[in-house]
C-alpha positions as semicolon CSV with decimal commas, in nm:
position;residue;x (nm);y (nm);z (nm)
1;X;-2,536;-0,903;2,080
2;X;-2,660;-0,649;2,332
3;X;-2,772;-0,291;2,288
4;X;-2,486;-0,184;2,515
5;X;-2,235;-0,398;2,293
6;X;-2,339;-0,234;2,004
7;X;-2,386;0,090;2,163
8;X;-2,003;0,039;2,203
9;X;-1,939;-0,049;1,883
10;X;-2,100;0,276;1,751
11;X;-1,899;0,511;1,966
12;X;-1,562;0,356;1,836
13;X;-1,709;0,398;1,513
14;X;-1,754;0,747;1,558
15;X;-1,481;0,820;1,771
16;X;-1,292;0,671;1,429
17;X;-1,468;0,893;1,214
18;X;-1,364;1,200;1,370
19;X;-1,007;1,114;1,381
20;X;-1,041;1,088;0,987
21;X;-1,023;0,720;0,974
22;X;-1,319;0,558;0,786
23;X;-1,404;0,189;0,691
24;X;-1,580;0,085;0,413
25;X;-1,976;0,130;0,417
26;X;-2,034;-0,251;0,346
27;X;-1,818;-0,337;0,658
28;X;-2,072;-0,336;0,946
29;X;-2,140;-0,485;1,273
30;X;-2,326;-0,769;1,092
31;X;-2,181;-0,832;0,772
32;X;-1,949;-1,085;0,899
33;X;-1,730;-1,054;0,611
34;X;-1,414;-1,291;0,571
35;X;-1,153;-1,181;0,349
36;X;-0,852;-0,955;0,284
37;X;-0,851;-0,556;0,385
38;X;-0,659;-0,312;0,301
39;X;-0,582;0,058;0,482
40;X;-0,541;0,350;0,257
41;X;-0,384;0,673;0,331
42;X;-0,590;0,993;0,120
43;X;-0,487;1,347;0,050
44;X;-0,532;1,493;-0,268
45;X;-0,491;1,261;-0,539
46;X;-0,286;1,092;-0,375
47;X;-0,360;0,736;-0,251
48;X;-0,138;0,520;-0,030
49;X;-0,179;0,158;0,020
50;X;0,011;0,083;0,379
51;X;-0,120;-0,232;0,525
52;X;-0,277;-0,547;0,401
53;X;-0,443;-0,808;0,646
54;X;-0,704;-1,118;0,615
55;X;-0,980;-1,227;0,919
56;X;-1,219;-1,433;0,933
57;X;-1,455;-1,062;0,990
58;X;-1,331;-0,743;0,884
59;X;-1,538;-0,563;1,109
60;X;-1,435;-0,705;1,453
61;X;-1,086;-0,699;1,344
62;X;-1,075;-0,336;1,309
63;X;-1,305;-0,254;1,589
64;X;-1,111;-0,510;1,830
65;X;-0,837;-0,482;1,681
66;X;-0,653;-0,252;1,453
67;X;-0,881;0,094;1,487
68;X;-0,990;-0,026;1,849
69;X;-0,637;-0,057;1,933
70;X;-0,523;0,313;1,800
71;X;-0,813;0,461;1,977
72;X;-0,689;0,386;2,319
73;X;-0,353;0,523;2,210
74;X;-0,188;0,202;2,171
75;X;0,111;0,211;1,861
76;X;0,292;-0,119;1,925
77;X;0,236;-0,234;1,545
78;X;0,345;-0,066;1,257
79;X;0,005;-0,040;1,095
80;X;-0,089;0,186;1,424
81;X;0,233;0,345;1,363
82;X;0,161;0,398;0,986
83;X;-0,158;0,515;1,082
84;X;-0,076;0,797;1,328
85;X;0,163;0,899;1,085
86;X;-0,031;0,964;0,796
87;X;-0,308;1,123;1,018
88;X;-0,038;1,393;1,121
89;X;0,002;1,441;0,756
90;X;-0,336;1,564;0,721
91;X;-0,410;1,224;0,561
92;X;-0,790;1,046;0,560
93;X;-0,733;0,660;0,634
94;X;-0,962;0,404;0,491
95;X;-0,995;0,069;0,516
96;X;-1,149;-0,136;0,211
97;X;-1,218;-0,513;0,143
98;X;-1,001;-0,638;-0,133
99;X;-1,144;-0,971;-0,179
100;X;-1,378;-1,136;0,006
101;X;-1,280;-1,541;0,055
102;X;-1,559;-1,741;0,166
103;X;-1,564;-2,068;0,308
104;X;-1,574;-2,368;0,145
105;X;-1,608;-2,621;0,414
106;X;-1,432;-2,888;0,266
107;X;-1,187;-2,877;0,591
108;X;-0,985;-2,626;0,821
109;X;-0,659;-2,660;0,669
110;X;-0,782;-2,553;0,315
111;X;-0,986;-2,284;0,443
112;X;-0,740;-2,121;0,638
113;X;-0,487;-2,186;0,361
114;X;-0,709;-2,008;0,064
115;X;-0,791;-1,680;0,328
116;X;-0,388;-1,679;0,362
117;X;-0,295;-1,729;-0,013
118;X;-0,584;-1,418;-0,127
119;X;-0,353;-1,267;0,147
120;X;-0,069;-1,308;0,047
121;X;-0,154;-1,248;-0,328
122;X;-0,271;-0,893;-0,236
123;X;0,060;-0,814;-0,037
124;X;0,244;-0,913;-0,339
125;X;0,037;-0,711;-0,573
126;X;0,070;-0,406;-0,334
127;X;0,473;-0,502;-0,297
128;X;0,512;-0,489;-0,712
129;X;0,366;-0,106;-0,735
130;X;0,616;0,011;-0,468
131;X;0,384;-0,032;-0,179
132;X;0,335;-0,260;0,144
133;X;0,728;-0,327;0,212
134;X;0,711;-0,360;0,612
135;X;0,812;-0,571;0,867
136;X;0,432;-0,662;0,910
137;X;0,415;-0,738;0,591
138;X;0,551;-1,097;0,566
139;X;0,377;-1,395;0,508
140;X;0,320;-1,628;0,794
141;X;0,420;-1,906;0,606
142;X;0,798;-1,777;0,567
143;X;1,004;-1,931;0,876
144;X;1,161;-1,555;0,903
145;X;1,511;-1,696;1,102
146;X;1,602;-1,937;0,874
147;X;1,503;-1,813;0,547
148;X;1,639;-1,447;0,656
149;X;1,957;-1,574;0,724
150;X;1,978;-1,774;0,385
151;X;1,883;-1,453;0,214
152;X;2,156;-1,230;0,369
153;X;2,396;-1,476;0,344
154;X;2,317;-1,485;-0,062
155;X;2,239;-1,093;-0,076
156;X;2,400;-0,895;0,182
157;X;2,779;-0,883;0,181
């Protein structure tokens, strides 16, 4: 990486910090970490789990993706959303790893499959305290038109 890349890096980190949105100290521009993260909205005592997501490294996909993203004023997701919300609150965001999945190298498939289930188990855990219950929030496994439709035509009358 080049000292102007990371040069970059450290200005959107900054430029993060002052809006109130923080990551986790172990998440760095080298720690490479694979796993699940969570965001967390902060005021008080009061602590609100709004998003869960998985990559294969925490750190570019919040400083290329989701925190990059809401810097340049972008809110087409609803984490960004969520985020701009609670900031308006008076909220503190922060974004924690919730498990860290490493690779086994045994092939792709099961790889990708275990970073999806830890995943998934973490949106579900969220889900059963109350929390978590958005549109991003579904699995990528679930074939959303054809099991939607199933459900409302068993639920919704």
């Amino acid at each position: 990486m080049t000292i102007r890349e990371k040069d970059e890096f450290s200005k959107r980190i900054n430029a993060a910090q002052l809006l109130n949105i923080f990551v986790q100290d172990e998440i760095t521009l080298n720690s490479h970490i694979r796993g699940v993260y969570g965001f967390f909205a902060k005021k008080d005592d009061e602590e609100i789990p709004f998003y869960v997501g998985k990559s294969n490294n925490i750190f570019n996909r919040m400083f290329t993706g989701h925190i990059y993203h809401y810097l340049r004023g972008v809110r087409n997701t609803d984490v960004q959303k969520r985020i701009e919300d609670f900031l308006k609150k008076g909220y503190v965001i922060e974004v924690r790893i919730l498990k860290k999945v490493r690779y086994k190298g045994d092939s792709f498939i099961q790889d990708a499959n275990r970073l999806a289930l830890a995943e998934l188990k973490e949106i579900v855990k969220q889900q059963n305290k109350g929390f978590c219950i958005t549109e991003d929030q579904i699995s990528e496994a679930v074939k959303q038109k054809t099991e939607k439709k199933e459900w409302n035509d068993k639920f919704t009358k």
